[in-house]
Amino acid sequence: MQFRLPRGTQDILPEDQPYWQLVTSTAQEMARRFAYDRIDTPVFEQAGLFERGVGEGTDIVEKETYTFPDRSNEMMTLRAEGTAPVCRAYLEHGMSNMPQPVRMHYFCPIFRYERPQAGRFRQHNQFGVEAIGDGDPSVDAEVIDLGWRFTEALGLKGLTLVINSIGDPECRPKYLETLKAAYKPYLEKVCPDCRMRFERNPLRMLDCKRTDFACQEHIAAAPQMADYLCDGCADHFAKLQGYLTSLGIPFQVNSSLVRGLDYYTRTVFEIQPPEEGAQSTVLGGGRYDGLIEQLGGRSTPGVGFGSGLERLVLNVKRQSVDIGENLVGVVDAVVVSMGDAAASVAVKLASQLRNSGLRAVLAQPGRSLRGQMRHATALGARYTLVIGDTEVEAGTAQLKDMATGDQRQVPLEEAASVICKGSDGI
RNA sequence: GUGAGCGUGGCCUAGCGGUAAGGCGCCUGUCUGUGGCACAGGAGACCGAGGGUUCGAAUCCCUUCGCUCACCCCA
C-alpha cells in the first residue's frame, strides 16, 4: 500500500458513525439546555496564542505543537487546545460587551504531536464549553453540571468526578515554596522524574505513581494545597462543593489532581470512567481567571472543560451502550431489473423512491436476477422492486417484502407510498 | 523522547528453511424472472521494506519503516 494515514490519526468509518452521532447529538442537546451557543474557531492560529495562553513551559507547547511557518513566514500552530482560541475570539469580537458570562460550546479537532496509544491521538476531537466573564463558583458548578449530565446522558456507568483547587496567583506561589521546602532535603530519595518536576512543575510531584523510590511516602507527608488556600480561594472552593452537593452530583476531592496547562486557577476537575487503562480521563477542565489578561485583555474570569470524543466513543462501545435507532446500512428498497428496457425504468423508479424520502439503491442492471437479489439481501433491504419485460409493459413492479417473502404487483407510481406505509410500521 | 510486543490477500488465522494454506467477505454459477441455506468456481498476497546467511528464506541474522501497548503528558 502506497499511502497510509498519518501516525496518530484515524478514519472514522461508516460503521462507527452511529456512535459518533450519539455522542455529538447528546453534547449538542446538553449545550442547548444550558444555553451554551456554538462557536467555531480556525484550525490554526498564530503560534504565539498557544505559547502565551497554554504556557511556554508546558509539554504541550514545548514539544507537542504542530508549528510551521506559512508562505509569508508567519509562525502558525494547529489548534493544540480549545480554550485559548475561544478566549481570543472573545477579545477579538468584544464579547465583554455582551451579558456576562458569555456561554459557548465547540466541536473541533485538536492536534498534538505525541506518541499515540490507546485513547490518545495526534489528531483528536473535542467537545468543549467555556463560560467567560463571571468568577462566581456557581458558574464552576454549572460547567461541571453540564459535563456530568452529558457523560451521564451517554449512558456511561461508574463515572467518577474528581475536583481540586490549585489556588490563585496570590496563594499558590506560597504553597509551592513550602512544598519545595518540604521536598528539598529528600531530593536524592525521590525518583528522577520527581527531581525534574521539582524544578519544572512541583505540583506534579504529588501525582507521581512510582513505588520504586520514596515518592509515595513524601506525597503522604507533603503539605496540602487545601491548607494554604487564601481566603478567597478557600471560600470559592467551599461554595463550589456546596453547589455540587445540592445538585446531587457525587464528587471526590483529590489534592493531587493537577492539570498540565498553566492557565488554570482555583477549580480543576476531571471525569474518569471506571475502566482503568492509561488514558482514562474523558473530560477535564477548570477555571482560568488569568488567561484573558495573559492574552492582552482586561482581567476577566472564565471556566470551561474539554472532552475527548474518541475516548467517549471508546467507553460507549466498551460499555455496550444502546445506540438506538442510529443504525447505518438500513436500506428501504433495492430496485432490481432485467433487460435494457427494464433498466431505464428501474433507474427512474429508484430516483422516484429517493424523491419520496426513501433510502433506495439500484442494483447493477447487468447482473443476473439472482445476483441482484443477493445484493439486496446483503444490503439488508426491507423491500425489493423487480422489473422485467412484463412489468415494463404493465407499468408495474413486483414488490417483495424481504422479511416475509410476500410479493405482489404494484403500479410504479404507487410503489413509494406502499413502502412508506409499510416502513412506518403502523 | 524512552521501553516492550507485533507486522502473511479487504478482515482474521495457519505455515517457522524447500519456492504460500484456510475461514470470513466480495464476484460468478448450480436455479435463461427472484434473496437469506447448501454446493461449485473465480478474483485478490512481490509473506511491511532493504540487506545478509544458505544450493534454497514468509520462515534464521542485521537494519529500517509501520502498527500496538506502556512511560512522560494529556481529552
Short mmCIF file of C-alpha atoms (C1' of nucleotides) in Angstrom, two decimals:
data_model
loop_
_atom_site.label_atom_id
_atom_site.label_comp_id
_atom_site.label_asym_id
_atom_site.label_seq_id
_atom_site.Cartn_x
_atom_site.Cartn_y
_atom_site.Cartn_z
CA MET A 1 0.00 0.00 0.00
CA GLN A 2 1.40 3.33 -1.02
CA PHE A 3 -0.35 5.78 1.26
CA ARG A 4 -1.31 5.29 4.84
CA LEU A 5 -2.98 7.61 7.24
CA PRO A 6 -0.50 9.68 9.23
CA ARG A 7 0.60 8.31 12.57
CA GLY A 8 -1.81 9.09 15.34
CA THR A 9 -4.71 9.92 13.02
CA GLN A 10 -7.69 7.77 12.23
CA ASP A 11 -10.51 7.25 9.80
CA ILE A 12 -13.93 7.24 11.34
CA LEU A 13 -15.58 4.60 9.22
CA PRO A 14 -19.28 4.44 8.36
CA GLU A 15 -19.79 1.62 10.82
CA ASP A 16 -18.52 3.83 13.66
CA GLN A 17 -20.62 6.84 12.76
CA PRO A 18 -23.66 5.82 14.83
CA TYR A 19 -21.52 6.05 17.97
CA TRP A 20 -20.23 9.44 16.97
CA GLN A 21 -23.70 10.58 16.21
CA LEU A 22 -24.87 9.55 19.65
CA VAL A 23 -22.03 11.40 21.34
CA THR A 24 -22.28 14.59 19.30
CA SER A 25 -26.06 14.81 19.39
CA THR A 26 -26.06 14.28 23.15
CA ALA A 27 -23.44 17.00 23.53
CA GLN A 28 -25.45 19.35 21.37
CA GLU A 29 -28.55 18.75 23.40
CA MET A 30 -26.75 19.48 26.67
CA ALA A 31 -25.24 22.66 25.24
CA ARG A 32 -28.71 23.71 24.16
CA ARG A 33 -30.25 23.09 27.57
CA PHE A 34 -27.55 25.05 29.36
CA ALA A 35 -27.71 27.85 26.76
CA TYR A 36 -24.15 27.49 25.52
CA ASP A 37 -24.17 28.70 21.92
CA ARG A 38 -21.81 27.28 19.38
CA ILE A 39 -18.60 28.93 18.28
CA ASP A 40 -16.12 27.73 15.67
CA THR A 41 -12.56 28.96 15.53
CA PRO A 42 -9.91 28.28 12.86
CA VAL A 43 -7.96 25.06 12.76
CA PHE A 44 -4.74 27.06 13.01
CA GLU A 45 -3.81 30.21 14.88
CA GLN A 46 -0.78 32.43 15.29
CA ALA A 47 1.76 30.38 17.18
CA GLY A 48 2.01 32.99 19.91
CA LEU A 49 -1.56 32.40 21.02
CA PHE A 50 -0.77 28.97 22.37
CA GLU A 51 2.63 29.95 23.69
CA ARG A 52 1.11 32.77 25.70
CA GLY A 53 -2.11 31.04 26.57
CA VAL A 54 -1.13 27.50 27.42
CA GLY A 55 2.27 28.41 28.82
CA GLU A 56 5.73 28.17 27.34
CA GLY A 57 6.96 25.69 29.89
CA THR A 58 4.17 23.17 29.33
CA ASP A 59 4.69 19.90 27.50
CA ILE A 60 2.00 20.87 25.04
CA VAL A 61 3.80 23.98 23.85
CA GLU A 62 7.30 22.71 24.38
CA LYS A 63 7.13 19.54 22.34
CA GLU A 64 3.64 18.77 21.13
CA THR A 65 2.50 21.58 18.87
CA TYR A 66 2.33 21.38 15.11
CA THR A 67 4.02 24.69 14.40
CA PHE A 68 5.18 25.82 10.98
CA PRO A 69 5.92 28.97 9.03
CA ASP A 70 3.36 29.76 6.37
CA ARG A 71 4.35 31.12 2.96
CA SER A 72 4.89 34.58 4.30
CA ASN A 73 6.93 33.22 7.18
CA GLU A 74 4.42 33.79 9.90
CA MET A 75 4.53 31.07 12.52
CA MET A 76 1.29 29.16 12.71
CA THR A 77 0.19 26.42 15.10
CA LEU A 78 -2.51 23.83 14.55
CA ARG A 79 -5.07 24.14 17.34
CA ALA A 80 -3.43 22.43 20.30
CA GLU A 81 -6.19 23.17 22.75
CA GLY A 82 -9.67 24.61 22.71
CA THR A 83 -9.81 27.32 25.35
CA ALA A 84 -7.20 29.82 24.16
CA PRO A 85 -8.77 30.27 20.71
CA VAL A 86 -12.20 30.87 22.22
CA CYS A 87 -10.73 33.46 24.57
CA ARG A 88 -9.00 35.08 21.62
CA ALA A 89 -12.36 35.27 19.85
CA TYR A 90 -13.98 36.69 23.00
CA LEU A 91 -11.46 39.52 22.95
CA GLU A 92 -11.39 40.00 19.21
CA HIS A 93 -15.14 40.37 18.95
CA GLY A 94 -15.62 42.50 22.02
CA MET A 95 -17.76 39.95 23.79
CA SER A 96 -17.19 41.70 27.08
CA ASN A 97 -20.00 43.96 25.92
CA MET A 98 -22.43 41.09 25.95
CA PRO A 99 -24.26 39.91 29.08
CA GLN A 100 -21.70 38.10 31.22
CA PRO A 101 -20.80 35.35 31.37
CA VAL A 102 -20.70 34.55 27.68
CA ARG A 103 -21.52 30.87 27.32
CA MET A 104 -20.19 29.00 24.30
CA HIS A 105 -19.57 25.45 23.18
CA TYR A 106 -17.49 24.00 20.38
CA PHE A 107 -16.68 20.83 18.47
CA CYS A 108 -13.26 20.81 16.93
CA PRO A 109 -10.20 18.76 16.10
CA ILE A 110 -7.16 19.19 18.35
CA PHE A 111 -3.60 18.50 17.21
CA ARG A 112 -0.74 17.40 19.42
CA TYR A 113 2.44 15.72 18.33
CA GLU A 114 2.52 12.82 20.78
CA ARG A 115 3.27 9.12 20.61
CA PRO A 116 -0.14 7.59 20.03
CA GLN A 117 -1.51 4.89 22.29
CA ALA A 118 -4.89 3.64 23.46
CA GLY A 119 -7.21 6.64 23.64
CA ARG A 120 -4.54 9.09 22.55
CA PHE A 121 -4.06 10.53 19.09
CA ARG A 122 -2.20 13.24 17.27
CA GLN A 123 -5.49 14.49 15.96
CA HIS A 124 -8.47 14.08 18.20
CA ASN A 125 -11.83 15.76 18.53
CA GLN A 126 -13.18 17.65 21.46
CA PHE A 127 -16.50 18.89 22.63
CA GLY A 128 -15.86 21.78 24.97
CA VAL A 129 -17.66 24.59 26.70
CA GLU A 130 -16.49 27.93 28.09
CA ALA A 131 -18.27 30.42 30.34
CA ILE A 132 -16.31 33.66 30.20
CA GLY A 133 -16.81 36.75 32.29
CA ASP A 134 -18.09 35.56 35.66
CA GLY A 135 -15.92 34.39 38.53
CA ASP A 136 -18.67 33.11 40.75
CA PRO A 137 -18.40 29.49 41.92
CA SER A 138 -21.95 28.87 40.73
CA VAL A 139 -20.57 29.06 37.20
CA ASP A 140 -17.95 26.42 38.02
CA ALA A 141 -20.81 24.29 39.30
CA GLU A 142 -22.83 24.94 36.16
CA VAL A 143 -19.97 23.88 33.88
CA ILE A 144 -19.33 20.75 35.90
CA ASP A 145 -23.05 20.03 35.95
CA LEU A 146 -23.14 20.28 32.16
CA GLY A 147 -20.20 17.90 31.82
CA TRP A 148 -21.64 15.48 34.32
CA ARG A 149 -25.10 15.39 32.75
CA PHE A 150 -23.51 14.98 29.36
CA THR A 151 -21.46 11.90 30.23
CA GLU A 152 -24.38 10.54 32.22
CA ALA A 153 -26.77 11.03 29.31
CA LEU A 154 -24.45 8.97 27.15
CA GLY A 155 -25.39 6.04 29.33
CA LEU A 156 -21.93 5.65 30.83
CA LYS A 157 -21.83 3.96 34.21
CA GLY A 158 -19.39 4.15 37.07
CA LEU A 159 -18.11 7.63 36.34
CA THR A 160 -16.04 9.48 38.90
CA LEU A 161 -15.88 13.25 39.22
CA VAL A 162 -12.65 14.43 40.78
CA ILE A 163 -12.19 18.06 41.80
CA ASN A 164 -9.45 20.13 43.37
CA SER A 165 -8.44 23.72 43.92
CA ILE A 166 -4.95 24.73 42.94
CA GLY A 167 -5.25 28.26 44.29
CA ASP A 168 -4.53 31.51 42.54
CA PRO A 169 -1.51 33.76 41.93
CA GLU A 170 -1.88 35.02 45.46
CA CYS A 171 -1.68 31.78 47.40
CA ARG A 172 -0.22 29.21 45.04
CA PRO A 173 3.34 30.57 44.96
CA LYS A 174 3.47 30.46 48.74
CA TYR A 175 2.27 26.90 48.74
CA LEU A 176 4.76 25.87 46.10
CA GLU A 177 7.53 27.30 48.25
CA THR A 178 6.50 25.25 51.25
CA LEU A 179 6.08 22.18 49.08
CA LYS A 180 9.54 22.55 47.64
CA ALA A 181 10.98 23.25 51.05
CA ALA A 182 9.47 20.01 52.28
CA TYR A 183 10.96 18.03 49.38
CA LYS A 184 14.33 19.68 49.22
CA PRO A 185 16.12 17.61 51.89
CA TYR A 186 14.93 14.39 50.27
CA LEU A 187 15.61 15.03 46.59
CA GLU A 188 18.09 12.16 46.48
CA LYS A 189 15.48 9.68 47.70
CA VAL A 190 12.85 10.62 45.18
CA CYS A 191 12.61 9.33 41.58
CA PRO A 192 14.43 11.13 38.74
CA ASP A 193 11.14 12.30 37.27
CA CYS A 194 10.21 13.96 40.54
CA ARG A 195 13.58 15.64 40.65
CA MET A 196 12.72 17.15 37.29
CA ARG A 197 9.26 18.10 38.48
CA PHE A 198 10.76 19.80 41.49
CA GLU A 199 12.17 22.40 39.13
CA ARG A 200 9.63 22.40 36.34
CA ASN A 201 6.27 21.69 37.89
CA PRO A 202 6.33 20.90 41.60
CA LEU A 203 2.61 20.16 41.80
CA ARG A 204 3.22 17.16 39.58
CA MET A 205 5.28 15.52 42.27
CA LEU A 206 2.06 14.89 44.13
CA ASP A 207 0.80 12.87 41.21
CA CYS A 208 3.78 10.52 40.93
CA LYS A 209 2.84 6.84 40.81
CA ARG A 210 6.27 5.30 41.22
CA THR A 211 6.78 2.95 44.11
CA ASP A 212 10.40 2.02 43.46
CA PHE A 213 11.53 5.26 45.10
CA ALA A 214 10.44 7.09 48.19
CA CYS A 215 7.96 9.24 46.27
CA GLN A 216 4.82 7.85 47.84
CA GLU A 217 5.80 8.49 51.45
CA HIS A 218 6.76 12.05 50.61
CA ILE A 219 3.43 12.58 48.91
CA ALA A 220 1.69 11.39 52.05
CA ALA A 221 3.77 13.70 54.22
CA ALA A 222 3.64 16.68 51.85
CA PRO A 223 1.81 19.87 52.79
CA GLN A 224 -1.65 20.11 51.27
CA MET A 225 -2.69 22.90 48.95
CA ALA A 226 -6.00 22.96 50.78
CA ASP A 227 -4.28 24.19 53.92
CA TYR A 228 -2.63 27.04 52.08
CA LEU A 229 -5.52 28.42 50.06
CA CYS A 230 -6.10 32.11 50.59
CA ASP A 231 -9.48 33.16 51.96
CA GLY A 232 -10.87 33.93 48.53
CA CYS A 233 -9.88 30.58 47.06
CA ALA A 234 -10.95 28.63 50.12
CA ASP A 235 -14.34 30.29 50.08
CA HIS A 236 -14.70 29.69 46.35
CA PHE A 237 -13.86 26.02 46.71
CA ALA A 238 -16.20 25.57 49.68
CA LYS A 239 -19.07 27.17 47.81
CA LEU A 240 -18.45 25.04 44.75
CA GLN A 241 -18.62 21.88 46.84
CA GLY A 242 -21.83 23.12 48.39
CA TYR A 243 -23.38 23.70 45.00
CA LEU A 244 -22.31 20.31 43.70
CA THR A 245 -23.83 18.69 46.74
CA SER A 246 -27.15 20.42 46.24
CA LEU A 247 -27.03 19.44 42.59
CA GLY A 248 -26.75 15.85 43.73
CA ILE A 249 -23.50 15.31 41.85
CA PRO A 250 -21.14 12.96 43.67
CA PHE A 251 -17.51 14.08 43.70
CA GLN A 252 -14.17 13.30 45.23
CA VAL A 253 -11.68 15.91 46.28
CA ASN A 254 -8.25 14.80 45.21
CA SER A 255 -5.45 17.11 46.24
CA SER A 256 -3.06 15.53 43.76
CA LEU A 257 -5.25 16.42 40.79
CA VAL A 258 -3.11 18.78 38.75
CA ARG A 259 -3.58 19.78 35.16
CA GLY A 260 -0.91 20.34 32.57
CA LEU A 261 -1.89 23.78 31.37
CA ASP A 262 -0.50 26.88 33.03
CA TYR A 263 -3.65 28.95 32.89
CA TYR A 264 -5.70 27.10 35.48
CA THR A 265 -6.59 28.85 38.71
CA ARG A 266 -8.69 27.67 41.61
CA THR A 267 -11.01 24.94 40.35
CA VAL A 268 -9.76 21.99 38.33
CA PHE A 269 -11.77 18.84 37.64
CA GLU A 270 -11.87 15.61 35.67
CA ILE A 271 -14.41 12.93 34.91
CA GLN A 272 -13.00 9.44 34.78
CA PRO A 273 -14.67 6.26 33.55
CA PRO A 274 -14.39 3.00 35.50
CA GLU A 275 -12.11 1.12 33.11
CA GLU A 276 -8.55 1.57 34.24
CA GLY A 277 -6.42 1.94 31.08
CA ALA A 278 -3.77 4.58 30.91
CA GLN A 279 -5.64 7.41 29.25
CA SER A 280 -8.75 7.33 31.32
CA THR A 281 -9.82 10.95 31.62
CA VAL A 282 -12.80 11.53 29.42
CA LEU A 283 -13.50 15.15 30.32
CA GLY A 284 -11.34 17.71 32.06
CA GLY A 285 -11.27 21.39 32.73
CA GLY A 286 -11.15 24.16 35.26
CA ARG A 287 -11.15 27.85 35.93
CA TYR A 288 -8.77 30.20 34.15
CA ASP A 289 -9.13 33.61 35.67
CA GLY A 290 -5.80 34.88 34.40
CA LEU A 291 -5.93 33.70 30.80
CA ILE A 292 -7.76 36.58 29.14
CA GLU A 293 -5.43 39.08 30.72
CA GLN A 294 -2.49 36.96 29.64
CA LEU A 295 -3.79 37.28 26.09
CA GLY A 296 -3.88 41.04 26.31
CA GLY A 297 -7.41 41.72 27.55
CA ARG A 298 -8.54 43.20 30.80
CA SER A 299 -8.72 40.82 33.73
CA THR A 300 -11.63 38.50 33.00
CA PRO A 301 -12.51 35.22 34.72
CA GLY A 302 -13.55 32.07 32.88
CA VAL A 303 -14.33 28.37 33.36
CA GLY A 304 -14.66 25.51 30.93
CA PHE A 305 -13.91 21.95 30.04
CA GLY A 306 -12.86 19.84 27.08
CA SER A 307 -13.97 16.30 26.47
CA GLY A 308 -12.31 13.80 24.16
CA LEU A 309 -14.85 12.43 21.74
CA GLU A 310 -12.88 9.36 20.74
CA ARG A 311 -12.43 8.44 24.40
CA LEU A 312 -16.16 8.83 24.94
CA VAL A 313 -16.89 6.69 21.90
CA LEU A 314 -14.42 4.12 23.23
CA ASN A 315 -16.26 3.95 26.53
CA VAL A 316 -19.68 3.91 24.94
CA LYS A 317 -18.56 0.91 22.90
CA ARG A 318 -16.90 -0.75 25.86
CA GLN A 319 -19.99 -0.46 27.95
CA SER A 320 -22.18 -1.61 25.06
CA VAL A 321 -24.41 1.39 25.40
CA ASP A 322 -27.52 1.05 23.26
CA ILE A 323 -27.10 3.31 20.27
CA GLY A 324 -30.79 3.05 19.47
CA GLU A 325 -32.05 3.89 16.03
CA ASN A 326 -28.79 5.32 14.78
CA LEU A 327 -28.07 2.21 12.76
CA VAL A 328 -26.27 2.50 9.48
CA GLY A 329 -26.79 0.49 6.37
CA VAL A 330 -30.54 0.01 6.53
CA VAL A 331 -31.88 0.27 3.02
CA ASP A 332 -35.57 0.64 2.40
CA ALA A 333 -35.68 -0.71 -1.11
CA VAL A 334 -33.46 -2.15 -3.81
CA VAL A 335 -34.63 -1.87 -7.39
CA VAL A 336 -33.87 -4.92 -9.49
CA SER A 337 -34.21 -5.05 -13.25
CA MET A 338 -33.92 -7.48 -16.15
CA GLY A 339 -33.10 -6.29 -19.61
CA ASP A 340 -32.32 -2.91 -21.12
CA ALA A 341 -35.88 -1.65 -21.25
CA ALA A 342 -36.42 -2.53 -17.61
CA ALA A 343 -33.11 -0.97 -16.67
CA SER A 344 -34.14 2.53 -17.66
CA VAL A 345 -37.47 2.13 -15.89
CA ALA A 346 -35.57 0.94 -12.82
CA VAL A 347 -33.22 3.92 -12.88
CA LYS A 348 -36.21 6.21 -12.89
CA LEU A 349 -38.05 4.26 -10.19
CA ALA A 350 -35.07 4.35 -7.83
CA SER A 351 -34.91 8.08 -8.29
CA GLN A 352 -38.62 8.44 -7.57
CA LEU A 353 -38.29 6.44 -4.38
CA ARG A 354 -35.49 8.73 -3.19
CA ASN A 355 -37.54 11.79 -4.01
CA SER A 356 -40.20 10.36 -1.73
CA GLY A 357 -37.68 10.24 1.07
CA LEU A 358 -36.89 6.54 0.91
CA ARG A 359 -33.40 5.11 1.10
CA ALA A 360 -33.21 3.37 -2.25
CA VAL A 361 -30.47 1.56 -4.14
CA LEU A 362 -30.40 0.45 -7.74
CA ALA A 363 -28.89 -2.99 -8.23
CA GLN A 364 -26.49 -3.17 -11.13
CA PRO A 365 -28.75 -3.93 -14.13
CA GLY A 366 -26.12 -6.09 -15.84
CA ARG A 367 -26.10 -8.69 -13.10
CA SER A 368 -28.25 -11.77 -13.01
CA LEU A 369 -31.56 -11.54 -11.23
CA ARG A 370 -30.18 -13.87 -8.64
CA GLY A 371 -27.13 -11.74 -8.16
CA GLN A 372 -29.19 -8.59 -7.78
CA MET A 373 -31.41 -10.26 -5.20
CA ARG A 374 -28.40 -11.44 -3.28
CA HIS A 375 -27.07 -7.94 -3.32
CA ALA A 376 -30.37 -6.69 -1.91
CA THR A 377 -30.10 -9.19 0.92
CA ALA A 378 -26.53 -8.23 1.63
CA LEU A 379 -27.56 -4.59 1.93
CA GLY A 380 -30.29 -5.51 4.38
CA ALA A 381 -33.03 -4.23 2.11
CA ARG A 382 -36.51 -4.36 3.55
CA TYR A 383 -38.11 -4.44 0.12
CA THR A 384 -37.12 -5.22 -3.43
CA LEU A 385 -38.85 -3.97 -6.53
CA VAL A 386 -38.36 -6.26 -9.50
CA ILE A 387 -38.92 -5.03 -13.03
CA GLY A 388 -38.84 -7.27 -16.10
CA ASP A 389 -40.40 -7.07 -19.56
CA THR A 390 -43.84 -7.97 -18.23
CA GLU A 391 -43.73 -5.20 -15.66
CA VAL A 392 -42.45 -2.68 -18.19
CA GLU A 393 -45.47 -3.40 -20.38
CA ALA A 394 -47.89 -3.18 -17.48
CA GLY A 395 -46.23 -0.16 -15.87
CA THR A 396 -45.78 -2.09 -12.64
CA ALA A 397 -43.15 -3.69 -10.43
CA GLN A 398 -43.06 -6.77 -8.27
CA LEU A 399 -42.84 -5.54 -4.69
CA LYS A 400 -41.33 -8.10 -2.38
CA ASP A 401 -41.12 -7.94 1.40
CA MET A 402 -37.71 -9.43 2.11
CA ALA A 403 -38.55 -10.45 5.64
CA THR A 404 -41.69 -12.42 4.88
CA GLY A 405 -41.10 -13.27 1.25
CA ASP A 406 -44.52 -11.94 0.34
CA GLN A 407 -44.70 -10.45 -3.12
CA ARG A 408 -47.29 -8.56 -5.09
CA GLN A 409 -47.57 -6.39 -8.13
CA VAL A 410 -47.87 -2.62 -7.67
CA PRO A 411 -48.16 0.20 -10.19
CA LEU A 412 -44.89 2.12 -10.44
CA GLU A 413 -46.39 5.37 -9.23
CA GLU A 414 -47.73 3.70 -6.08
CA ALA A 415 -44.55 1.89 -5.13
CA ALA A 416 -43.17 4.66 -2.94
CA SER A 417 -46.34 5.21 -0.97
CA VAL A 418 -46.88 1.50 -0.38
CA ILE A 419 -43.35 1.17 1.01
CA CYS A 420 -43.71 4.31 3.10
CA LYS A 421 -46.80 2.90 4.78
CA GLY A 422 -45.06 -0.34 5.47
CA SER A 423 -41.93 1.34 6.73
CA ASP A 424 -43.88 3.33 9.27
CA GLY A 425 -44.91 0.03 10.70
CA ILE A 426 -48.28 1.48 11.66
"C1'" G B 1 11.75 11.41 23.60
"C1'" U B 2 12.16 6.23 26.37
"C1'" G B 3 10.74 0.92 26.81
"C1'" A B 4 8.17 -3.65 25.30
"C1'" G B 5 5.27 -6.69 21.79
"C1'" C B 6 3.82 -7.46 16.78
"C1'" G B 7 3.95 -6.99 11.13
"C1'" U B 8 1.23 -13.29 5.72
"C1'" G B 9 -4.81 -11.23 0.14
"C1'" G B 10 -10.19 -6.17 2.34
"C1'" C B 11 -10.56 -8.70 7.59
"C1'" C B 12 -8.97 -12.99 10.80
"C1'" U B 13 -5.65 -17.04 11.11
"C1'" A B 14 -2.04 -21.44 9.58
"C1'" G B 15 2.80 -22.31 7.80
"C1'" C B 16 8.54 -21.26 11.30
"C1'" G B 17 14.44 -23.44 6.00
"C1'" G B 18 12.40 -26.30 0.27
"C1'" U B 19 9.53 -21.65 -3.60
"C1'" A B 20 2.18 -19.57 0.12
"C1'" A B 21 -2.93 -22.70 3.15
"C1'" G B 22 -7.74 -22.00 5.37
"C1'" G B 23 -12.01 -19.11 7.23
"C1'" C B 24 -14.97 -14.52 6.67
"C1'" G B 25 -16.15 -11.05 2.94
"C1'" C B 26 -16.61 -9.91 -2.48
"C1'" C B 27 -17.98 -11.75 -7.61
"C1'" U B 28 -19.98 -15.84 -10.77
"C1'" G B 29 -22.70 -20.26 -11.39
"C1'" U B 30 -25.91 -24.71 -9.78
"C1'" C B 31 -31.75 -22.03 -10.29
"C1'" U B 32 -32.18 -18.15 -19.02
"C1'" G B 33 -37.78 -13.99 -13.86
"C1'" U B 34 -36.35 -13.89 -7.53
"C1'" G B 35 -32.61 -13.31 -1.87
"C1'" G B 36 -31.43 -15.36 3.09
"C1'" C B 37 -29.27 -22.21 3.29
"C1'" A B 38 -26.07 -25.57 0.60
"C1'" C B 39 -22.62 -26.77 -3.14
"C1'" A B 40 -19.10 -25.50 -7.17
"C1'" G B 41 -15.94 -21.97 -9.25
"C1'" G B 42 -13.39 -17.02 -9.65
"C1'" A B 43 -10.82 -12.52 -8.46
"C1'" G B 44 -7.48 -10.87 -4.78
"C1'" A B 45 -0.58 -11.62 -1.36
"C1'" C B 46 6.13 -9.35 -4.89
"C1'" C B 47 4.52 -13.11 3.16
"C1'" G B 48 5.97 -4.32 5.71
"C1'" A B 49 10.78 -2.66 3.20
"C1'" G B 50 16.20 -3.22 2.40
"C1'" G B 51 20.49 -6.11 3.13
"C1'" G B 52 22.91 -10.72 4.84
"C1'" U B 53 23.47 -16.28 5.81
"C1'" U B 54 22.12 -20.61 2.59
"C1'" C B 55 22.02 -24.71 -3.18
"C1'" G B 56 17.27 -22.70 -1.39
"C1'" A B 57 14.13 -17.85 3.40
"C1'" A B 58 7.45 -15.91 4.78
"C1'" U B 59 10.48 -18.94 7.92
"C1'" C B 60 17.49 -17.66 10.60
"C1'" C B 61 20.59 -12.76 11.39
"C1'" C B 62 21.10 -7.30 10.88
"C1'" U B 63 19.00 -2.59 9.58
"C1'" U B 64 14.87 0.28 8.67
"C1'" C B 65 9.74 1.60 8.41
"C1'" G B 66 4.96 0.83 10.31
"C1'" C B 67 1.33 -0.75 13.96
"C1'" U B 68 0.06 -1.71 19.11
"C1'" C B 69 0.71 -1.09 24.34
"C1'" A B 70 3.11 1.45 28.36
"C1'" C B 71 6.08 5.75 30.48
"C1'" C B 72 6.07 11.23 30.14
"C1'" C B 73 1.80 14.16 29.50
"C1'" C B 74 -2.99 14.91 28.12
"C1'" A B 75 -9.19 14.74 26.00
#
